[in-house]
Coordinates of C-alpha atoms in Angstrom, one line a residue:
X91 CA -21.7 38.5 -47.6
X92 CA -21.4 38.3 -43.8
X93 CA -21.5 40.5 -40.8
X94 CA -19.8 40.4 -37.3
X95 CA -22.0 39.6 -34.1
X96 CA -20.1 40.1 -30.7
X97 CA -21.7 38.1 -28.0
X98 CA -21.6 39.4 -24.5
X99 CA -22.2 38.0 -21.4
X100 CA -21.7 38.1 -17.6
X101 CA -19.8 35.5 -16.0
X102 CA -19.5 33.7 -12.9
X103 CA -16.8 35.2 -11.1
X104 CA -17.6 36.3 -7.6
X105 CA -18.0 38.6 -5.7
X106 CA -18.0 40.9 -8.7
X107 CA -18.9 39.4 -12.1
X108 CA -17.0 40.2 -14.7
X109 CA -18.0 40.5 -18.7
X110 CA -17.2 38.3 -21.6
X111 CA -17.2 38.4 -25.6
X112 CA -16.5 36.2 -28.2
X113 CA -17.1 36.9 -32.1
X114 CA -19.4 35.2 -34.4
X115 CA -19.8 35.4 -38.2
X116 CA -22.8 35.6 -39.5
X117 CA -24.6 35.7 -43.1
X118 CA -26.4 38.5 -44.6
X119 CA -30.0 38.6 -43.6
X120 CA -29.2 35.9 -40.1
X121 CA -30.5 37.3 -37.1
X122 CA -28.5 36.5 -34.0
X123 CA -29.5 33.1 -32.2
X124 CA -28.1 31.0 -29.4
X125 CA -24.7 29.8 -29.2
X126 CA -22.8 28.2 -26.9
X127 CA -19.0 28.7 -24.7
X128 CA -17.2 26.8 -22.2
X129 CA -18.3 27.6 -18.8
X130 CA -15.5 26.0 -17.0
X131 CA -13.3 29.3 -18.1
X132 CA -15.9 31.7 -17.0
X133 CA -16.7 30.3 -13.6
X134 CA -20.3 29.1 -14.7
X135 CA -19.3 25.4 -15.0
X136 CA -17.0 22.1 -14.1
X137 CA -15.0 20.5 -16.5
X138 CA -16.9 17.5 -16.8
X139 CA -20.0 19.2 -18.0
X140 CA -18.6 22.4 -19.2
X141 CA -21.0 23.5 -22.4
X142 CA -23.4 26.7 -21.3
X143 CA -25.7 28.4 -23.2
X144 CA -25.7 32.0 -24.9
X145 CA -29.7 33.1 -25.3
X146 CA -29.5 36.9 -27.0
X147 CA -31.7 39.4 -25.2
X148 CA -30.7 42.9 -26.7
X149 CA -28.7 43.3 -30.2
X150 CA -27.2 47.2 -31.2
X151 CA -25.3 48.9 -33.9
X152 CA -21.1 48.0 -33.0
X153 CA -19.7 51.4 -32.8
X154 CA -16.5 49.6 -32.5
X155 CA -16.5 48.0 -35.9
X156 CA -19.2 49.8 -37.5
X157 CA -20.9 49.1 -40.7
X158 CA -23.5 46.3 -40.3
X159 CA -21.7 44.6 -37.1
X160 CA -23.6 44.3 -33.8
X161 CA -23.2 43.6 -30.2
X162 CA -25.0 41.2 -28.7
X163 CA -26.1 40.9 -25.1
X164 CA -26.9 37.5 -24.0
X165 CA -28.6 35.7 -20.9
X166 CA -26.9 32.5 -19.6
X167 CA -28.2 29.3 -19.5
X168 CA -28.1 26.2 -18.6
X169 CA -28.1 23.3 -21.8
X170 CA -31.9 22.2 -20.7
X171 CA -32.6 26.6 -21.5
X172 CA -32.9 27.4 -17.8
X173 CA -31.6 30.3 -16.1
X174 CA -27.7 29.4 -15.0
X175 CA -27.2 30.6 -11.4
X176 CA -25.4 33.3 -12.5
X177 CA -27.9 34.8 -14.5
X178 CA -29.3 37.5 -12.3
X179 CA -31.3 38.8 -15.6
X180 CA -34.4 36.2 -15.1
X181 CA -34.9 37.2 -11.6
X182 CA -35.1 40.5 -12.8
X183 CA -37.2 40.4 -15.7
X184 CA -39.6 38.3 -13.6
X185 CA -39.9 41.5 -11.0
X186 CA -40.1 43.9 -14.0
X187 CA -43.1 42.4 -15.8
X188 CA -45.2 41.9 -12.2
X189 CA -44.7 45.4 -11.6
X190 CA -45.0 46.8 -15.0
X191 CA -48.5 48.4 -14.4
X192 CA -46.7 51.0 -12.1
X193 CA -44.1 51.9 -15.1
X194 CA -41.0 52.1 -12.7
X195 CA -38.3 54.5 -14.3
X196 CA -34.5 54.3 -13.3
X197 CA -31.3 56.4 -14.3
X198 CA -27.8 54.7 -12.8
X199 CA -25.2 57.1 -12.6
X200 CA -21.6 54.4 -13.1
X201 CA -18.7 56.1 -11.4
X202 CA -15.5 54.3 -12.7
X203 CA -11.8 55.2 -12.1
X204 CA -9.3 54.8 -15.1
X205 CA -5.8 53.4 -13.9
X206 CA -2.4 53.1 -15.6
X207 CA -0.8 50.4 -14.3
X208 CA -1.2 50.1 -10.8
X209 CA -2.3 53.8 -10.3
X210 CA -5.4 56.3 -11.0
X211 CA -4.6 58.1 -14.0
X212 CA -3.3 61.4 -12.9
X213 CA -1.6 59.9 -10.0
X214 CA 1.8 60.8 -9.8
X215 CA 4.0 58.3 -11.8
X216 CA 6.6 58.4 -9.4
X217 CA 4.2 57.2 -6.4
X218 CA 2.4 60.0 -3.9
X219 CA -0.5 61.2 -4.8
X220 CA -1.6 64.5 -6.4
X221 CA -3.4 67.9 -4.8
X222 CA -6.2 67.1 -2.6
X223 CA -10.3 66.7 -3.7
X224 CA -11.7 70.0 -5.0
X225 CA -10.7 71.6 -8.6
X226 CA -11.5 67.6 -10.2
X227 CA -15.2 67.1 -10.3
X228 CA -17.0 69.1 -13.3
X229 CA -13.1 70.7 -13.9
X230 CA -11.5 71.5 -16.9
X231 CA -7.8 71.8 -17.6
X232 CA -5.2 69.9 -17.8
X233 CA -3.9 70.3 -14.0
X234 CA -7.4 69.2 -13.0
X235 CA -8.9 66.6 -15.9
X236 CA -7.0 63.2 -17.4
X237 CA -8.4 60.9 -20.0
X238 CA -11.3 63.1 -21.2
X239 CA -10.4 61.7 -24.9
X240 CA -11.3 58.1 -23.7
X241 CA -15.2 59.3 -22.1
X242 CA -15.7 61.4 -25.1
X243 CA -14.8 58.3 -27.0
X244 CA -16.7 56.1 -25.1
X245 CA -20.2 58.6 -24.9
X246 CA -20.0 58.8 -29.2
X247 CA -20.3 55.1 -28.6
X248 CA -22.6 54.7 -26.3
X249 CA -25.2 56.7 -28.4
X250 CA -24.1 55.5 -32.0
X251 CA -25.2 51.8 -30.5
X252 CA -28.4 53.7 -29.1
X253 CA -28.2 53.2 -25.8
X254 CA -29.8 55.6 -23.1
X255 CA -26.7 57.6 -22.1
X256 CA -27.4 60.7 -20.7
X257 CA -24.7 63.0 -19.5
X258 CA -21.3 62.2 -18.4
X259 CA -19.1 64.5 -16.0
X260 CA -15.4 64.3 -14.3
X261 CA -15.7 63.3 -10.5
X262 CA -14.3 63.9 -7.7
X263 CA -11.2 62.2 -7.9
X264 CA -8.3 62.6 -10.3
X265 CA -9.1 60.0 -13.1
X266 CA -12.3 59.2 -11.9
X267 CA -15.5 59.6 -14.2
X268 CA -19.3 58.6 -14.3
X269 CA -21.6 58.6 -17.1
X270 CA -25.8 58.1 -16.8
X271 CA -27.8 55.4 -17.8
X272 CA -31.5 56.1 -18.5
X273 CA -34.7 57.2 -17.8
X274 CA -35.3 53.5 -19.0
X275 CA -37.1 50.5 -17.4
X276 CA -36.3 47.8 -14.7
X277 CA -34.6 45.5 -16.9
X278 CA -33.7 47.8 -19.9
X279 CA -31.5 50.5 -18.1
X280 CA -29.5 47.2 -16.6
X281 CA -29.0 45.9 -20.3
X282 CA -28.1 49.4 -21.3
X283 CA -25.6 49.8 -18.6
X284 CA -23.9 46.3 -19.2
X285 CA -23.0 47.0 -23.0
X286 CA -22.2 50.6 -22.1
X287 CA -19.4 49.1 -19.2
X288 CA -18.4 46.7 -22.1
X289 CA -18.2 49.6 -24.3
X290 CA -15.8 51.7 -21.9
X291 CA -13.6 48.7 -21.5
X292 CA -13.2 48.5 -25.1
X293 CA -12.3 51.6 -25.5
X294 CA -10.0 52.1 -22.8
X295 CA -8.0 48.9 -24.1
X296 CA -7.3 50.6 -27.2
X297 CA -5.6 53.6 -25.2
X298 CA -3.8 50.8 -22.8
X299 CA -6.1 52.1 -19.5
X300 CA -7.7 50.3 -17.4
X301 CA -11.2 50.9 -16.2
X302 CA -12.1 49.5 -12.5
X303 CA -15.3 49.5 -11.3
X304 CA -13.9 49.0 -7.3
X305 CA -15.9 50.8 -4.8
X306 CA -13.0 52.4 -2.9
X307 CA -9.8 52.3 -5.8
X308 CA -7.5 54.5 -2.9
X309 CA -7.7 54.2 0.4
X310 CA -7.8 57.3 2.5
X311 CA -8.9 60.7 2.2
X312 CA -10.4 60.1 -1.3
X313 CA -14.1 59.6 -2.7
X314 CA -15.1 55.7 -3.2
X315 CA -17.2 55.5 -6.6
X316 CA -20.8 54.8 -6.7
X317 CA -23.5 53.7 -9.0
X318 CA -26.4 56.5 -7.4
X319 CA -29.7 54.8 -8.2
X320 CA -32.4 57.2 -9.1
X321 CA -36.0 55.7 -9.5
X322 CA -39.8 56.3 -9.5
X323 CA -42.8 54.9 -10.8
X324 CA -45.7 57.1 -12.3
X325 CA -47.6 57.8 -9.0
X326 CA -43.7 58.9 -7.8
X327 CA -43.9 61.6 -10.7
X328 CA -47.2 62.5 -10.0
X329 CA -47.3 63.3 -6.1
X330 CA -45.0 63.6 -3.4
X331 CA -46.7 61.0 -0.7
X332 CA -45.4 58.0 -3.1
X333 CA -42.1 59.2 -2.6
X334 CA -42.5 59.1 1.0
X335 CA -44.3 55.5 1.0
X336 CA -41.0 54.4 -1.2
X337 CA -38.3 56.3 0.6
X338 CA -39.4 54.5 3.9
X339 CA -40.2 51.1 2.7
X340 CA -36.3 51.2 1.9
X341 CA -35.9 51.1 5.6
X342 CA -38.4 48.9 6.6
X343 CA -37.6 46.1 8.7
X344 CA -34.8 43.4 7.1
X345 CA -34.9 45.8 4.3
X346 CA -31.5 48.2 4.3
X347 CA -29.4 44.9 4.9
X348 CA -31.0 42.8 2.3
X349 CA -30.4 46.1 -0.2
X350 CA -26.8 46.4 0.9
X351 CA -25.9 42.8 0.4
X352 CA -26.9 43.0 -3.0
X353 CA -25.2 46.6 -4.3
X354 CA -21.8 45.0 -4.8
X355 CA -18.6 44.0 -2.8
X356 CA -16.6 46.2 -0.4
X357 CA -19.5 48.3 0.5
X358 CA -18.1 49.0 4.1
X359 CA -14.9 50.3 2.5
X360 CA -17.1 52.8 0.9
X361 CA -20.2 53.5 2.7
X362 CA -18.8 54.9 6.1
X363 CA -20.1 57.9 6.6
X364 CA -17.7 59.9 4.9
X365 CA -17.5 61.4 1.5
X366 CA -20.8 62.2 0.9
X367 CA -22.3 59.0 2.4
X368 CA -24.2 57.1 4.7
X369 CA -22.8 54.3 7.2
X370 CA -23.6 51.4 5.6
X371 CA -25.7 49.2 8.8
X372 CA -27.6 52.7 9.4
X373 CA -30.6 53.7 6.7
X374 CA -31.6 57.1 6.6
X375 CA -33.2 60.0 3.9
X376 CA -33.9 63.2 3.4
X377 CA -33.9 66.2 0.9
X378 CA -30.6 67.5 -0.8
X379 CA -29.0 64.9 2.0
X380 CA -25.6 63.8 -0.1
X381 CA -25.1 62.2 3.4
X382 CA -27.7 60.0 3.7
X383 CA -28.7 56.9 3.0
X384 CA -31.3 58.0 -0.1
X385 CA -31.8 61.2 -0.9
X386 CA -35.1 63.5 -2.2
X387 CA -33.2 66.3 -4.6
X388 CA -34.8 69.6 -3.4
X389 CA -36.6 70.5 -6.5
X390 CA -38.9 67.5 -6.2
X391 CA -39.8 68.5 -2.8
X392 CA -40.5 71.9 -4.4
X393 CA -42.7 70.4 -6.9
X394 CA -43.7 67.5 -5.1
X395 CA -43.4 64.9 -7.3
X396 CA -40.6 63.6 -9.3
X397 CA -38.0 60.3 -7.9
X398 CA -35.5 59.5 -5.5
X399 CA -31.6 58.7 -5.5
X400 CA -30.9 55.8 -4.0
X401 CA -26.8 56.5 -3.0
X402 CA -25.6 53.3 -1.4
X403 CA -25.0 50.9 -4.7
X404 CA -21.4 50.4 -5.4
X405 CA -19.8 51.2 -8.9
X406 CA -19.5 47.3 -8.9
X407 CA -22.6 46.7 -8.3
X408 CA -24.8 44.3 -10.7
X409 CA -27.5 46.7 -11.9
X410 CA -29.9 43.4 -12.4
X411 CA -29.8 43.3 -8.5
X412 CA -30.0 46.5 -7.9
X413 CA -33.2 47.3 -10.1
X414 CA -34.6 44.2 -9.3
X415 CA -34.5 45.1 -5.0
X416 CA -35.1 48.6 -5.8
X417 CA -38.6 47.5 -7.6
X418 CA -39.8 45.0 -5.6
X419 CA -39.4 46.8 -2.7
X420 CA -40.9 50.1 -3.5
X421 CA -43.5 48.5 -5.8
X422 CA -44.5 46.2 -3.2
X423 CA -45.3 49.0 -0.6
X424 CA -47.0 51.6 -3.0
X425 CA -49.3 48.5 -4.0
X426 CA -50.2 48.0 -0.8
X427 CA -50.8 51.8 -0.1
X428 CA -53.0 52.1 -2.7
X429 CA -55.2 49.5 -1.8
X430 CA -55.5 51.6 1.8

C-alpha cells in the first residue's frame, strides 16, 4: 500500500516568486523526507551544478486527492542543507523564534483577481470593460459576482487540509476576491498562506481560470489588490500604548522604504494614493483611515487594545518577508519600550 505526497516549494523567479510541485509516492507508514529537483528549471540553480534540496517544513490532508494523500510544504536548500538564497523561510523563522516571548499574531487578507484569458473574469468578452466599482464588493447576483463556485471550492479546501482560513468575500472589482489567513504566528500564517495560494491555483486550473496575484491587474480607474497585514503581539491585545509604540516604529527613520521594498513588485502602480491607499514614499496612520499608510480599526481605539492593519503589502507579496519586517520591527521597538 502507498500514498501520494505532493511537494511544494517556492522558486527562484524574480521579482515575484512563483510555486512549484512535483508528486512522490510513498509507502504506508513513510513519513515525508527530503528530496531533491533540478534548480536550473526553477531559477534556484546553473546547469552545471543543478541538484537543490527539498527539506519538508509543514505536511496536511490533500483536499485535492483526498484519502490518505498530503501536501507537502518544503524549504529550499542548498546540497550542504543550507538555506538557498531563495529561501526567505529561514530568515523568517530566525525572527520568529527571537521574538516568540511577545507571541506576535498575524491575519493576511490575499486579494487575487481570476482571469480568463487575457481578461478579469466578468470583463466583457468582447473587450471594454463592465459598470464601474460599487455593486461588486460583498455583492451577490449574477450581474455583480463571477466565479463564486471556484472560492467556495477553494475555502472547502482550505479547511479540509486544516489550514487557518477565516472568511472570504467578493472585492471590489469584477472577478476579484480575497480570502484570510490566520490569527496564526510569524512563520505559520506564511506557511498557511503558501499552500492556501497553491490550493486556489489548483483549483482554478481545473475550471481553466487563471488566478494572478499582480498588484494592479487593470490599469485605471480600478482597485489594485492587496495582501492587508493585520498584527499584534500580546501587550498589542492588552493596551492601546503598544499599538501606538508599533504603529510609529513603522515610520521610523529608513523604516517605510525598507517595508515597501519588501511587500512585492509594482507597488507604485498600486500604492498612489488612490483607491483606498497611501502614496507609497509617504508613511502615515490613523483610526478607520482606509487611506493611510496603516490603519487602527475604530473598535480597538474604542476598546483600547487589539492590532493594527498594515495596508501597503501587495497581493504578490512574499508573506515570509512581510511577517518577518513586520516582527522585527514592531518587536524590536516594544522591547525597547518596555525596558523604559
Amino acid at each position: 500500500m502507498s500514498y501520494k505526497a505532493e511537494y511544494i516549494w517556492i522558486d527562484g523567479t524574480k521579482p515575484t516568486a512563483q510555486l512549484r510541485s512535483k508528486t512522490k509516492i510513498l509507502a504506508d507508514g513513510a513519513e515525508p523526507s527530503i528530496w531533491g529537483f533540478d534548480g536550473s528549471s526553477t531559477n534556484q540553480a546553473e546547469g552545471h551544478a543543478s541538484d537543490r534540496v527539498l527539506q519538508p517544513v509543514l505536511t496536511v490532508p490533500d483536499p485535492v486527492r483526498g484519502g490518505d494523500n498530503v501536501l507537502v510544504l518544503c524549504e529550499v536548500q542548498n546540497i550542504d542543507f543550507t538555506p538557498h538564497e531563495s529561501n526567505t523561510r529561514a530568515a523568517n523563522v530566525e525572527v520568529a523564534e527571537r521574538f516568540a516571548a511577545q507571541e506576535p499574531w498575524f491575519g493576511i487578507e490575499q486579494e487575487y483577481t481570476l482571469f480568463d484569458g487575457e481578461r478579469p473574469l466578468g470583463f466583457p468578452e468582447g473587450g471594454g470593460f463592465p459598470g464601474p466599482q460599487g455593486p461588486y464588493y460583498c455583492g451577490v447576483g449574477a450581474s455583480n459576482i463571477v466565479g463564486r463556485e471556484i472560492v467556495e471550492k477553494h475555502l472547502d479546501y482550505c479547511l479540509e487540509a486544516g489550514l487557518k482560513i477565516s472568511g472570504i468575500n467578493a472585492e471590489v472589482m469584477p472577478g476579484q476576491w480575497e480570502f484570510q489567513v490566520g490569527p496564526a504566528g510569524t512563520t505559520e500564517v506564511a506557511d498557511h498562506l503558501w499552500i492556501a495560494r497553491w490550493l486556489l491555483h489548483r483549483v482554478a486550473e481545473d475550471y481553466g481560470v487563471t488566478v494572478s496575484f499582480g498588484a494592479k491587474p487593470v490599469k485605471g480607474d480600478w482597485n489594485g489588490a492587496g495582501a492587508h497585514t493585520n498584527f499584534s503581539t500580546k501587550a498589542m491585545r492588552e493596551a492601546y500604548e503598544p499599538i501606538i509604540t508599533a504603529a510609529e516604529s513603522l515610520g521610523a527613520e529608513g523604516k517605510p522604504l525598507e517595508h515597501v521594498a519588501g511587500y512585492g513588485d509594482g507597488i507604485q502602480d498600486r500604492l498612489t494614493g488612490l483607491h483606498e491607499t497611501a502614496p507609497w514614499n509617504e508613511y502615515s496612520y490613523g483610526v478607520s483611515n482606509r487611506g493611510a499608510s496603516v490603519r487602527i480599526p475604530w473598535q480597538v481605539e474604542v476598546d483600547q487594545k487589539g492590532y493594527l492593519e498594515d495596508r501597503r503589502p501587495n497581493a504578490n507579496c512574499d508573506p515570509y518577508n512581510v511577517t518577518r519586517l513586520i516582527t522585527d520591527t514592531c518587536c524590536t521597538a516594544l522591547e525597547k519600550a518596555d525596558q523604559v
